[in-house]
CSV table of N, CA and C in Angstrom, one decimal:
chain,number,residue,atom,x,y,z
A,1,MET,N,-45.6,84.9,65.4
A,1,MET,CA,-44.3,84.7,64.7
A,1,MET,C,-43.5,84.0,65.5
A,2,VAL,N,-42.9,84.0,66.8
A,2,VAL,CA,-42.3,83.8,67.5
A,2,VAL,C,-42.8,82.3,67.8
A,3,ASP,N,-43.9,81.9,67.8
A,3,ASP,CA,-44.5,80.3,67.7
A,3,ASP,C,-43.9,79.6,66.6
A,4,ALA,N,-44.1,80.3,65.6
A,4,ALA,CA,-43.6,79.7,64.1
A,4,ALA,C,-42.0,79.7,64.5
A,5,LEU,N,-41.4,80.2,64.8
A,5,LEU,CA,-39.8,80.5,65.0
A,5,LEU,C,-39.4,79.4,66.1
A,6,ARG,N,-40.0,79.0,66.8
A,6,ARG,CA,-39.8,78.0,68.1
A,6,ARG,C,-40.2,76.7,67.2
A,7,SER,N,-41.6,76.8,66.6
A,7,SER,CA,-41.8,75.3,65.9
A,7,SER,C,-40.8,74.9,65.0
A,8,SER,N,-40.4,76.0,64.2
A,8,SER,CA,-39.1,75.7,63.3
A,8,SER,C,-38.2,75.2,63.5
A,9,VAL,N,-37.4,75.5,65.0
A,9,VAL,CA,-36.3,74.9,65.4
A,9,VAL,C,-36.9,73.4,66.2
A,10,TRP,N,-37.9,73.5,66.7
A,10,TRP,CA,-38.2,72.1,66.8
A,10,TRP,C,-38.6,71.1,65.7
A,11,LEU,N,-38.7,71.7,64.8
A,11,LEU,CA,-39.1,70.7,63.6
A,11,LEU,C,-37.5,70.1,62.8
A,12,TYR,N,-36.7,71.2,62.6
A,12,TYR,CA,-35.4,71.0,62.4
A,12,TYR,C,-34.5,69.8,63.5
A,13,ARG,N,-34.5,70.1,64.8
A,13,ARG,CA,-34.6,68.8,65.7
A,13,ARG,C,-35.0,67.6,65.9
A,14,LEU,N,-36.8,67.7,65.4
A,14,LEU,CA,-36.9,66.2,64.9
A,14,LEU,C,-36.4,65.6,63.7
A,15,ALA,N,-36.1,66.8,62.7
A,15,ALA,CA,-35.5,65.9,61.3
A,15,ALA,C,-34.5,65.6,61.7
A,16,PHE,N,-33.2,66.4,62.4
A,16,PHE,CA,-32.0,65.5,62.9
A,16,PHE,C,-32.5,64.2,63.5
A,17,LEU,N,-33.4,64.3,64.6
A,17,LEU,CA,-33.3,62.9,65.0
A,17,LEU,C,-33.8,61.8,64.6
A,18,GLY,N,-34.5,62.3,63.5
A,18,GLY,CA,-34.9,61.1,62.3
A,18,GLY,C,-34.0,60.6,61.7
A,19,LEU,N,-33.1,61.6,61.2
A,19,LEU,CA,-32.2,61.5,60.0
A,19,LEU,C,-30.9,60.3,61.0
A,20,ALA,N,-31.0,60.9,62.4
A,20,ALA,CA,-29.9,60.4,63.4
A,20,ALA,C,-30.4,58.6,63.1
A,21,ALA,N,-31.4,58.5,63.8
A,21,ALA,CA,-32.1,57.2,64.0
A,21,ALA,C,-31.9,56.2,62.5
A,22,LEU,N,-32.1,57.0,61.2
A,22,LEU,CA,-32.1,56.4,60.0
A,22,LEU,C,-30.7,55.8,59.9
A,23,PHE,N,-29.7,56.7,60.2
A,23,PHE,CA,-28.4,56.7,60.1
A,23,PHE,C,-27.5,55.3,61.0
A,24,LEU,N,-28.2,55.5,62.2
A,24,LEU,CA,-27.8,54.3,63.3
A,24,LEU,C,-28.6,53.0,62.5
A,25,PHE,N,-29.7,52.9,62.3
A,25,PHE,CA,-30.2,51.8,61.6
A,25,PHE,C,-29.3,51.3,60.7
A,26,LEU,N,-29.0,51.9,59.9
A,26,LEU,CA,-27.9,51.5,58.5
A,26,LEU,C,-26.8,51.1,58.9
A,27,LYS,N,-26.2,51.7,60.0
A,27,LYS,CA,-25.2,51.2,60.7
A,27,LYS,C,-25.2,50.0,61.4
A,28,LEU,N,-26.5,49.2,61.6
A,28,LEU,CA,-26.4,48.7,62.4
A,28,LEU,C,-26.8,47.0,61.4
A,29,LEU,N,-27.2,47.5,60.1
A,29,LEU,CA,-27.5,46.3,59.2
A,29,LEU,C,-26.2,46.1,58.6
A,30,PRO,N,-25.9,44.7,58.5
A,30,PRO,CA,-24.8,43.6,58.1
A,30,PRO,C,-24.5,43.8,56.6
A,31,LEU,N,-24.3,45.3,56.3
A,31,LEU,CA,-24.2,45.5,54.5
A,31,LEU,C,-22.8,45.5,54.6
A,32,GLY,N,-22.1,44.7,53.7
A,32,GLY,CA,-20.5,44.9,53.3
A,32,GLY,C,-19.8,44.4,54.6
A,33,SER,N,-20.0,43.5,55.3
A,33,SER,CA,-19.2,43.2,56.5
A,33,SER,C,-18.1,42.0,56.0
A,34,LEU,N,-17.9,41.9,54.7
A,34,LEU,CA,-16.8,41.1,54.5
A,34,LEU,C,-15.2,41.6,55.1
A,35,ALA,N,-14.6,40.8,55.6
A,35,ALA,CA,-12.9,41.2,56.0
A,35,ALA,C,-12.3,41.7,54.6
A,36,GLY,N,-11.8,43.1,54.9
A,36,GLY,CA,-11.0,43.6,54.0
A,36,GLY,C,-11.8,44.7,53.1
A,37,ASP,N,-13.6,44.7,53.3
A,37,ASP,CA,-14.2,45.8,52.8
A,37,ASP,C,-13.6,47.2,53.4
A,38,TRP,N,-13.9,48.3,52.3
A,38,TRP,CA,-13.3,49.4,53.0
A,38,TRP,C,-14.4,49.8,54.0
A,39,PRO,N,-14.1,51.0,55.0
A,39,PRO,CA,-14.9,51.2,55.9
A,39,PRO,C,-16.0,52.3,55.1
A,40,GLY,N,-17.0,52.5,55.5
A,40,GLY,CA,-18.0,53.9,54.9
A,40,GLY,C,-17.7,54.9,55.7
A,41,PRO,N,-17.9,55.9,55.5
A,41,PRO,CA,-18.3,57.5,56.1
A,41,PRO,C,-19.1,57.5,57.4
A,42,ASP,N,-18.3,58.3,58.2
A,42,ASP,CA,-19.5,58.3,59.4
A,42,ASP,C,-20.5,59.3,59.1
A,43,ILE,N,-21.6,59.3,58.5
A,43,ILE,CA,-22.2,60.3,57.7
A,43,ILE,C,-23.2,61.1,58.9
A,44,LEU,N,-23.5,60.5,60.1
A,44,LEU,CA,-24.0,60.9,61.3
A,44,LEU,C,-22.6,62.1,61.8
A,45,LEU,N,-21.4,61.9,62.0
A,45,LEU,CA,-20.8,63.2,62.1
A,45,LEU,C,-20.8,64.1,61.1
A,46,CYS,N,-20.8,63.8,60.0
A,46,CYS,CA,-20.6,65.0,58.6
A,46,CYS,C,-22.0,65.8,58.7
A,47,LEU,N,-23.1,65.3,59.5
A,47,LEU,CA,-24.5,65.8,59.9
A,47,LEU,C,-24.1,66.9,60.5
A,48,ILE,N,-23.6,66.2,61.7
A,48,ILE,CA,-23.8,66.9,63.1
A,48,ILE,C,-22.7,68.4,62.8
A,49,PHE,N,-21.6,67.9,62.1
A,49,PHE,CA,-20.9,69.5,62.0
A,49,PHE,C,-21.3,70.1,60.7
A,50,ALA,N,-22.1,69.6,59.7
A,50,ALA,CA,-22.8,70.4,59.2
A,50,ALA,C,-23.9,71.7,59.6
A,51,TRP,N,-25.1,70.9,60.4
A,51,TRP,CA,-25.5,71.6,61.1
A,51,TRP,C,-25.3,72.4,61.9
A,52,VAL,N,-23.8,72.0,62.8
A,52,VAL,CA,-23.6,73.0,63.8
A,52,VAL,C,-22.9,74.4,63.1
A,53,VAL,N,-22.4,73.7,62.0
A,53,VAL,CA,-21.3,75.0,61.2
A,53,VAL,C,-22.7,76.0,60.6
A,54,ARG,N,-23.6,75.3,60.1
A,54,ARG,CA,-25.0,76.2,59.5
A,54,ARG,C,-25.8,77.2,60.6
A,55,ARG,N,-26.3,76.4,61.5
A,55,ARG,CA,-27.1,76.6,62.6
A,55,ARG,C,-26.8,75.9,63.9
A,56,PRO,N,-26.0,76.4,64.6
A,56,PRO,CA,-25.7,76.2,66.0
A,56,PRO,C,-27.0,75.8,67.0
A,57,ASP,N,-27.8,76.8,66.6
A,57,ASP,CA,-28.7,76.7,67.8
A,57,ASP,C,-29.9,75.5,67.4
A,58,PHE,N,-29.9,75.1,66.2
A,58,PHE,CA,-30.7,74.1,66.0
A,58,PHE,C,-30.3,72.5,66.5
A,59,LEU,N,-29.0,72.6,66.9
A,59,LEU,CA,-28.5,71.2,67.8
A,59,LEU,C,-27.8,71.4,68.9
A,60,PRO,N,-28.8,71.4,70.0
A,60,PRO,CA,-28.1,72.0,71.3
A,60,PRO,C,-27.2,70.6,71.8
A,61,VAL,N,-26.1,70.7,72.9
A,61,VAL,CA,-25.3,69.7,73.3
A,61,VAL,C,-26.3,68.5,73.7
A,62,PRO,N,-27.2,68.7,74.6
A,62,PRO,CA,-27.7,67.5,75.2
A,62,PRO,C,-28.5,66.3,74.2
A,63,LEU,N,-28.8,67.2,72.9
A,63,LEU,CA,-29.1,66.5,71.8
A,63,LEU,C,-28.3,65.5,71.2
A,64,ILE,N,-27.0,66.2,70.8
A,64,ILE,CA,-25.8,65.6,70.6
A,64,ILE,C,-25.2,64.5,71.1
A,65,ALA,N,-25.2,64.9,72.4
A,65,ALA,CA,-24.7,63.8,73.7
A,65,ALA,C,-26.1,62.5,73.3
A,66,ALA,N,-26.7,62.7,73.5
A,66,ALA,CA,-28.3,61.7,73.7
A,66,ALA,C,-27.8,60.6,72.4
A,67,VAL,N,-27.7,61.4,71.2
A,67,VAL,CA,-28.1,60.7,69.8
A,67,VAL,C,-26.2,60.1,69.7
A,68,LEU,N,-25.3,60.5,70.2
A,68,LEU,CA,-24.0,60.1,69.8
A,68,LEU,C,-23.5,58.7,70.9
A,69,LEU,N,-24.4,59.1,72.2
A,69,LEU,CA,-24.2,57.9,73.5
A,69,LEU,C,-25.2,56.9,73.1
A,70,LEU,N,-26.1,56.9,72.5
A,70,LEU,CA,-26.8,55.9,71.7
A,70,LEU,C,-26.1,55.3,71.0
A,71,ASP,N,-25.1,55.8,70.0
A,71,ASP,CA,-24.6,55.5,69.2
A,71,ASP,C,-23.2,54.6,69.3
A,72,ASP,N,-22.7,55.3,70.9
A,72,ASP,CA,-21.8,54.3,71.4
A,72,ASP,C,-22.2,53.2,72.2
A,73,LEU,N,-23.5,52.9,72.6
A,73,LEU,CA,-23.9,51.9,72.9
A,73,LEU,C,-24.3,50.8,72.0
A,74,LEU,N,-24.9,51.2,71.1
A,74,LEU,CA,-25.3,50.4,70.0
A,74,LEU,C,-24.3,49.9,69.1
A,75,LEU,N,-23.4,50.3,69.1
A,75,LEU,CA,-22.0,49.9,68.1
A,75,LEU,C,-20.9,49.4,69.5
A,76,MET,N,-21.2,49.3,70.6
A,76,MET,CA,-20.0,48.7,71.7
A,76,MET,C,-19.0,49.2,71.5
A,77,ARG,N,-19.0,50.7,71.4
A,77,ARG,CA,-17.9,51.5,72.0
A,77,ARG,C,-17.8,51.9,73.3
A,78,PRO,N,-16.3,52.0,73.6
A,78,PRO,CA,-16.5,52.8,75.3
A,78,PRO,C,-17.9,53.7,75.1
A,79,PRO,N,-18.6,53.9,76.3
A,79,PRO,CA,-19.8,54.8,76.4
A,79,PRO,C,-19.2,56.1,76.8
A,80,GLY,N,-19.2,57.0,76.0
A,80,GLY,CA,-19.1,58.5,76.1
A,80,GLY,C,-17.8,58.8,75.8
A,81,LEU,N,-16.9,57.9,75.4
A,81,LEU,CA,-15.8,58.5,74.9
A,81,LEU,C,-15.9,59.5,73.7
A,82,TRP,N,-16.3,58.6,72.7
A,82,TRP,CA,-16.5,59.2,71.4
A,82,TRP,C,-17.6,60.5,71.1
A,83,THR,N,-18.4,60.3,72.4
A,83,THR,CA,-19.7,61.2,72.7
A,83,THR,C,-18.8,62.7,73.1
A,84,ALA,N,-17.9,62.4,74.2
A,84,ALA,CA,-17.5,63.7,74.9
A,84,ALA,C,-16.5,64.3,73.4
A,85,LEU,N,-15.5,63.7,72.5
A,85,LEU,CA,-14.7,64.1,71.7
A,85,LEU,C,-15.6,64.9,71.0
A,86,VAL,N,-16.5,64.3,70.3
A,86,VAL,CA,-17.4,65.0,69.4
A,86,VAL,C,-18.0,66.5,69.9
A,87,ILE,N,-18.5,66.1,71.2
A,87,ILE,CA,-19.1,67.2,72.0
A,87,ILE,C,-17.7,68.6,72.0
A,88,LEU,N,-16.8,68.1,72.3
A,88,LEU,CA,-15.6,69.1,72.4
A,88,LEU,C,-15.1,69.6,70.9
A,89,ALA,N,-15.2,68.8,70.3
A,89,ALA,CA,-15.1,69.4,68.7
A,89,ALA,C,-16.2,70.1,68.0
A,90,THR,N,-17.6,69.8,68.3
A,90,THR,CA,-18.9,70.7,68.0
A,90,THR,C,-18.9,72.1,68.8
A,91,GLU,N,-18.4,72.1,70.2
A,91,GLU,CA,-18.3,73.3,70.6
A,91,GLU,C,-17.1,74.0,70.2
A,92,PHE,N,-15.9,73.3,69.7
A,92,PHE,CA,-15.2,74.4,69.3
A,92,PHE,C,-15.4,75.1,68.3
A,93,ILE,N,-16.5,74.2,67.5
A,93,ILE,CA,-16.7,75.1,66.3
A,93,ILE,C,-18.1,76.0,66.7
A,94,ARG,N,-18.6,75.5,67.4
A,94,ARG,CA,-20.0,76.6,67.5
A,94,ARG,C,-19.4,78.2,68.4
A,95,SER,N,-18.3,77.9,68.9
A,95,SER,CA,-17.5,79.0,69.6
A,95,SER,C,-17.1,79.9,68.5
A,96,ARG,N,-16.8,79.4,67.4
A,96,ARG,CA,-16.4,80.1,66.3
A,96,ARG,C,-17.4,80.6,65.1
A,97,ALA,N,-18.7,80.4,65.4
A,97,ALA,CA,-20.0,80.6,64.7
A,97,ALA,C,-19.6,82.0,63.9
A,98,ALA,N,-19.6,82.8,64.3
A,98,ALA,CA,-19.3,84.6,63.7
A,98,ALA,C,-18.1,84.2,62.7
A,99,LEU,N,-16.9,83.5,62.9
A,99,LEU,CA,-16.0,83.5,61.8
A,99,LEU,C,-16.5,82.5,61.0
A,100,THR,N,-16.8,81.3,61.3
A,100,THR,CA,-17.2,80.4,60.0
A,100,THR,C,-18.5,80.8,59.2
A,101,ARG,N,-19.3,81.8,59.7
A,101,ARG,CA,-20.3,82.4,58.7
A,101,ARG,C,-19.5,83.5,57.8
A,102,GLU,N,-18.2,83.7,58.1
A,102,GLU,CA,-17.6,84.5,57.1
A,102,GLU,C,-16.9,84.1,56.4
A,103,LEU,N,-16.5,82.6,56.1
A,103,LEU,CA,-15.7,81.6,55.8
A,103,LEU,C,-16.5,81.0,54.2
A,104,GLY,N,-15.3,81.0,53.1
A,104,GLY,CA,-15.8,80.3,52.2
A,104,GLY,C,-15.8,78.6,52.5
A,105,PHE,N,-16.8,78.0,51.5
A,105,PHE,CA,-17.2,76.9,51.8
A,105,PHE,C,-15.4,75.9,52.0
A,106,VAL,N,-14.6,76.0,51.3
A,106,VAL,CA,-13.2,75.1,51.3
A,106,VAL,C,-12.8,75.5,52.3
A,107,THR,N,-12.5,76.6,53.1
A,107,THR,CA,-12.3,77.1,54.1
A,107,THR,C,-13.0,76.2,55.6
A,108,GLU,N,-14.3,76.3,55.0
A,108,GLU,CA,-14.9,75.4,56.7
A,108,GLU,C,-15.0,74.0,56.1
A,109,TRP,N,-14.9,73.4,55.0
A,109,TRP,CA,-14.4,72.2,54.8
A,109,TRP,C,-13.4,71.5,55.5
A,110,LEU,N,-11.7,72.3,55.1
A,110,LEU,CA,-10.9,72.5,55.9
A,110,LEU,C,-10.7,72.3,57.3
A,111,LEU,N,-11.5,73.2,58.1
A,111,LEU,CA,-11.7,73.3,59.4
A,111,LEU,C,-12.7,72.0,60.0
A,112,VAL,N,-13.5,71.6,59.0
A,112,VAL,CA,-14.3,70.3,59.2
A,112,VAL,C,-13.4,69.2,59.4
A,113,ALA,N,-12.6,69.2,58.4
A,113,ALA,CA,-11.8,67.9,58.3
A,113,ALA,C,-10.8,67.9,59.1
A,114,GLY,N,-9.8,69.1,59.7
A,114,GLY,CA,-9.2,69.1,60.6
A,114,GLY,C,-9.7,68.8,62.1
A,115,MET,N,-11.0,69.2,62.3
A,115,MET,CA,-11.5,68.5,63.1
A,115,MET,C,-11.8,67.1,63.1
A,116,MET,N,-12.3,66.4,62.1
A,116,MET,CA,-12.3,64.9,62.0
A,116,MET,C,-10.8,64.2,62.2
A,117,VAL,N,-9.8,64.9,61.8
A,117,VAL,CA,-8.5,64.3,62.0
A,117,VAL,C,-7.9,64.1,63.1
A,118,ALA,N,-8.4,65.3,63.9
A,118,ALA,CA,-8.2,65.6,65.6
A,118,ALA,C,-9.0,64.5,66.3
A,119,LEU,N,-10.2,64.3,65.9
A,119,LEU,CA,-11.0,63.3,66.6
A,119,LEU,C,-10.3,61.8,66.3
A,120,LEU,N,-9.9,61.6,65.4
A,120,LEU,CA,-9.4,60.4,64.8
A,120,LEU,C,-8.3,60.4,65.9
A,121,ILE,N,-7.3,61.1,65.8
A,121,ILE,CA,-5.6,61.2,66.7
A,121,ILE,C,-6.3,61.0,68.1
A,122,SER,N,-7.4,61.9,68.9
A,122,SER,CA,-7.1,61.9,70.0
A,122,SER,C,-8.3,60.3,70.7
A,123,TYR,N,-9.0,60.2,69.5
A,123,TYR,CA,-9.7,58.6,69.8
A,123,TYR,C,-8.9,57.7,70.1
A,124,ARG,N,-7.7,57.6,69.0
A,124,ARG,CA,-6.6,56.7,69.0
A,124,ARG,C,-5.8,56.8,70.1
A,125,LEU,N,-5.2,57.9,70.6
A,125,LEU,CA,-4.7,58.3,71.7
A,125,LEU,C,-5.2,57.9,73.1
A,126,ALA,N,-6.6,58.0,73.1
A,126,ALA,CA,-6.9,57.3,74.3
A,126,ALA,C,-7.3,56.2,74.4
A,127,PHE,N,-7.4,55.1,73.3
A,127,PHE,CA,-7.4,54.1,73.6
A,127,PHE,C,-6.1,53.4,73.7
A,128,ALA,N,-5.1,54.4,73.2
A,128,ALA,CA,-3.4,53.6,73.7
A,128,ALA,C,-3.1,54.3,75.0
A,129,PHE,N,-3.5,55.1,75.7
A,129,PHE,CA,-3.5,55.4,76.9
A,129,PHE,C,-3.7,54.1,78.2
A,130,ALA,N,-5.0,53.8,77.5
A,130,ALA,CA,-5.9,52.9,78.2
A,130,ALA,C,-5.6,51.7,77.8
A,131,PHE,N,-4.6,51.3,77.0
A,131,PHE,CA,-4.3,49.8,76.6
A,131,PHE,C,-4.9,49.1,75.9
A,132,LEU,N,-6.5,49.8,75.3
A,132,LEU,CA,-7.6,48.8,74.9
A,132,LEU,C,-7.3,48.9,73.3
A,133,PRO,N,-7.8,47.0,72.8
A,133,PRO,CA,-7.4,46.9,71.6
A,133,PRO,C,-8.3,47.8,70.6
A,134,GLN,N,-7.6,48.0,69.6
A,134,GLN,CA,-8.0,48.9,68.5
A,134,GLN,C,-8.3,48.5,67.1
A,135,PRO,N,-8.9,48.8,66.2
A,135,PRO,CA,-8.5,48.3,64.8
A,135,PRO,C,-7.4,49.0,64.3
A,136,GLY,N,-7.0,48.7,63.0
A,136,GLY,CA,-6.0,48.9,62.7
A,136,GLY,C,-6.0,50.1,61.9
A,137,PHE,N,-5.2,51.4,62.1
A,137,PHE,CA,-4.9,52.5,61.9
A,137,PHE,C,-5.4,52.7,60.4
A,138,GLY,N,-5.3,52.2,59.3
A,138,GLY,CA,-5.4,52.5,57.9
A,138,GLY,C,-7.1,52.1,58.2
A,139,PHE,N,-7.6,51.4,58.6
A,139,PHE,CA,-9.1,51.5,58.6
A,139,PHE,C,-9.8,52.4,58.9
A,140,ALA,N,-9.1,52.8,60.4
A,140,ALA,CA,-10.0,54.3,60.8
A,140,ALA,C,-9.3,55.7,59.9
A,141,LEU,N,-8.3,55.5,59.4
A,141,LEU,CA,-8.1,56.6,58.4
A,141,LEU,C,-8.5,56.7,57.4
A,142,MET,N,-9.0,55.7,57.0
A,142,MET,CA,-9.8,55.3,55.7
A,142,MET,C,-11.3,56.0,55.8
A,143,GLN,N,-11.8,55.6,57.3
A,143,GLN,CA,-13.2,56.2,57.5
A,143,GLN,C,-12.8,57.6,57.5
A,144,THR,N,-11.8,58.2,58.0
A,144,THR,CA,-11.9,59.5,58.3
A,144,THR,C,-12.0,60.1,56.9
A,145,LEU,N,-11.0,59.4,56.0
A,145,LEU,CA,-10.9,60.4,54.7
A,145,LEU,C,-12.3,60.1,53.9
A,146,TRP,N,-12.9,58.9,54.0
A,146,TRP,CA,-14.3,58.6,53.5
A,146,TRP,C,-15.4,59.9,53.8
A,147,SER,N,-15.2,59.9,55.2
A,147,SER,CA,-16.1,61.0,56.0
A,147,SER,C,-15.7,62.6,55.4
A,148,ILE,N,-14.7,62.9,55.3
A,148,ILE,CA,-14.1,64.2,54.7
A,148,ILE,C,-14.8,64.4,53.5
A,149,LEU,N,-14.7,63.2,52.7
A,149,LEU,CA,-15.0,63.5,51.3
A,149,LEU,C,-16.2,63.7,51.3
A,150,CYS,N,-17.1,63.1,52.2
A,150,CYS,CA,-19.1,63.1,52.1
A,150,CYS,C,-19.2,64.1,52.8
A,151,TYR,N,-18.2,64.9,53.5
A,151,TYR,CA,-18.8,66.2,54.0
A,151,TYR,C,-19.8,67.1,52.9
A,152,PRO,N,-19.1,67.4,51.6
A,152,PRO,CA,-19.8,68.4,50.9
A,152,PRO,C,-21.3,67.7,50.2
A,153,LEU,N,-21.1,66.6,50.4
A,153,LEU,CA,-22.6,66.0,49.8
A,153,LEU,C,-23.5,66.1,50.7
A,154,VAL,N,-23.1,66.0,52.0
A,154,VAL,CA,-24.1,66.0,53.2
A,154,VAL,C,-24.5,67.6,53.4
A,155,VAL,N,-23.6,68.2,53.4
A,155,VAL,CA,-24.1,69.8,53.1
A,155,VAL,C,-25.1,70.3,52.2
A,156,ALA,N,-24.9,69.7,50.8
A,156,ALA,CA,-25.5,70.1,49.8
A,156,ALA,C,-27.2,69.3,49.8
A,157,ALA,N,-26.9,67.9,50.4
A,157,ALA,CA,-28.2,67.3,50.8
A,157,ALA,C,-29.0,68.3,51.9
A,158,SER,N,-28.4,68.7,53.1
A,158,SER,CA,-28.8,69.4,53.8
A,158,SER,C,-29.4,70.9,53.4
A,159,ARG,N,-28.7,71.5,52.6
A,159,ARG,CA,-29.4,72.8,51.7
A,159,ARG,C,-30.2,72.5,50.9
A,160,LEU,N,-30.4,71.2,50.1
A,160,LEU,CA,-31.3,71.3,49.4
A,160,LEU,C,-32.5,70.6,50.2
A,161,ALA,N,-32.8,69.7,50.9
A,161,ALA,CA,-33.7,68.9,51.7
A,161,ALA,C,-34.1,70.0,52.6
A,162,PHE,N,-33.4,70.4,53.6
A,162,PHE,CA,-33.7,71.1,54.8
A,162,PHE,C,-34.0,72.8,54.5
A,163,ASP,N,-33.2,73.3,53.4
A,163,ASP,CA,-32.9,74.7,53.4
A,163,ASP,C,-32.1,75.2,54.3
A,164,LEU,N,-31.0,74.4,55.0
A,164,LEU,CA,-30.3,74.7,56.0
A,164,LEU,C,-29.1,75.3,55.5
A,165,ARG,N,-29.1,76.8,55.8
A,165,ARG,CA,-27.8,77.4,55.5
A,165,ARG,C,-27.4,78.6,56.2
A,166,LYS,N,-26.0,79.0,56.4
A,166,LYS,CA,-25.5,80.1,57.2
A,166,LYS,C,-26.5,81.2,57.3
A,167,PRO,N,-26.6,81.8,58.5
A,167,PRO,CA,-27.4,83.0,58.6
A,167,PRO,C,-26.4,84.3,58.1
A,168,ALA,N,-27.1,85.1,57.2
A,168,ALA,CA,-26.3,86.2,56.6
A,168,ALA,C,-25.8,87.1,57.7
A,169,THR,N,-24.6,87.9,57.5
A,169,THR,CA,-24.5,88.9,58.5
A,169,THR,C,-25.4,89.5,58.9
A,170,GLY,N,-25.5,90.2,60.3
A,170,GLY,CA,-26.4,90.8,60.8
A,170,GLY,C,-28.2,90.4,60.9
A,171,GLU,N,-28.2,88.9,60.5
A,171,GLU,CA,-29.3,88.4,60.5
A,171,GLU,C,-29.8,88.2,61.9
A,172,VAL,N,-31.3,88.8,61.9
A,172,VAL,CA,-31.7,88.4,63.3
A,172,VAL,C,-33.2,87.7,63.6
A,173,ASP,N,-33.0,86.9,64.6
A,173,ASP,CA,-34.3,86.0,64.8
A,173,ASP,C,-35.4,87.0,65.3
A,174,ALA,N,-36.3,86.3,65.4
A,174,ALA,CA,-38.0,86.8,65.9
A,174,ALA,C,-37.9,87.6,67.1
A,175,TYR,N,-36.8,87.5,67.7
A,175,TYR,CA,-36.9,87.9,69.2
A,175,TYR,C,-35.7,89.4,68.9
A,176,GLY,N,-35.1,89.5,67.8
A,176,GLY,CA,-34.3,90.3,67.8
A,176,GLY,C,-32.9,90.1,68.1
A,177,ARG,N,-32.5,88.7,68.3
A,177,ARG,CA,-30.9,88.5,68.6
A,177,ARG,C,-30.5,88.1,67.3
A,178,ARG,N,-29.5,88.4,67.1
A,178,ARG,CA,-28.3,88.2,66.3
A,178,ARG,C,-28.1,86.8,66.0
A,179,LEU,N,-27.9,86.2,64.8
A,179,LEU,CA,-27.6,84.6,64.6
A,179,LEU,C,-26.6,84.8,64.6
C-alpha cells in the first residue's frame, strides 16, 4: 500500500512535468505573435497554483524551481527572478494548506488572484529597481487577468483529468499522517 501511494505521488509529478513541457513548448511556438495581439494566460502558473492548493505534497519546491527556471531560460527572462517570486507565492499558499482546505472555491480563487496580482507588481518593481526595460503595463496586466480568468478552467481540468482534489478534513495517507 505504501508503494502504491509513493508511486501515485511520482505519477502525479511526472504528469505535472509532462504538462509543463507541453505548455513550455506551446509558449515557444510562434502562434499569434502579431503586434497588438492580446497576451495569452500563463497556464503553467495556473497549473502550479491549482496543484499546490489541492495537493501541496505533489509539487515539491525543487520541481517547481526546475520547471520555472527552464521557463525563464527559454523565454529569455532574467534567470531566477520569476522563479523565486513564484516559489515565494507557492510557499505562502502551501503554508496555509489547512486554511485553504476549508475555503470555498470562490475564496480560493480570490486568494490565487491576489497572489497573481502580487506577483505582477513585485516582478515589475524588481524590473523598475534594476532599471530594466519591460513590456507595457497593460500587456502584463492583461496576461494576469487572463490567467485569473483561466484558473477555474485549469482547476476543473485537473479535477476531471487527474482527479486532483483537496484532501478532506482528517484524511490521512498510508503512513497515518494528516494530509
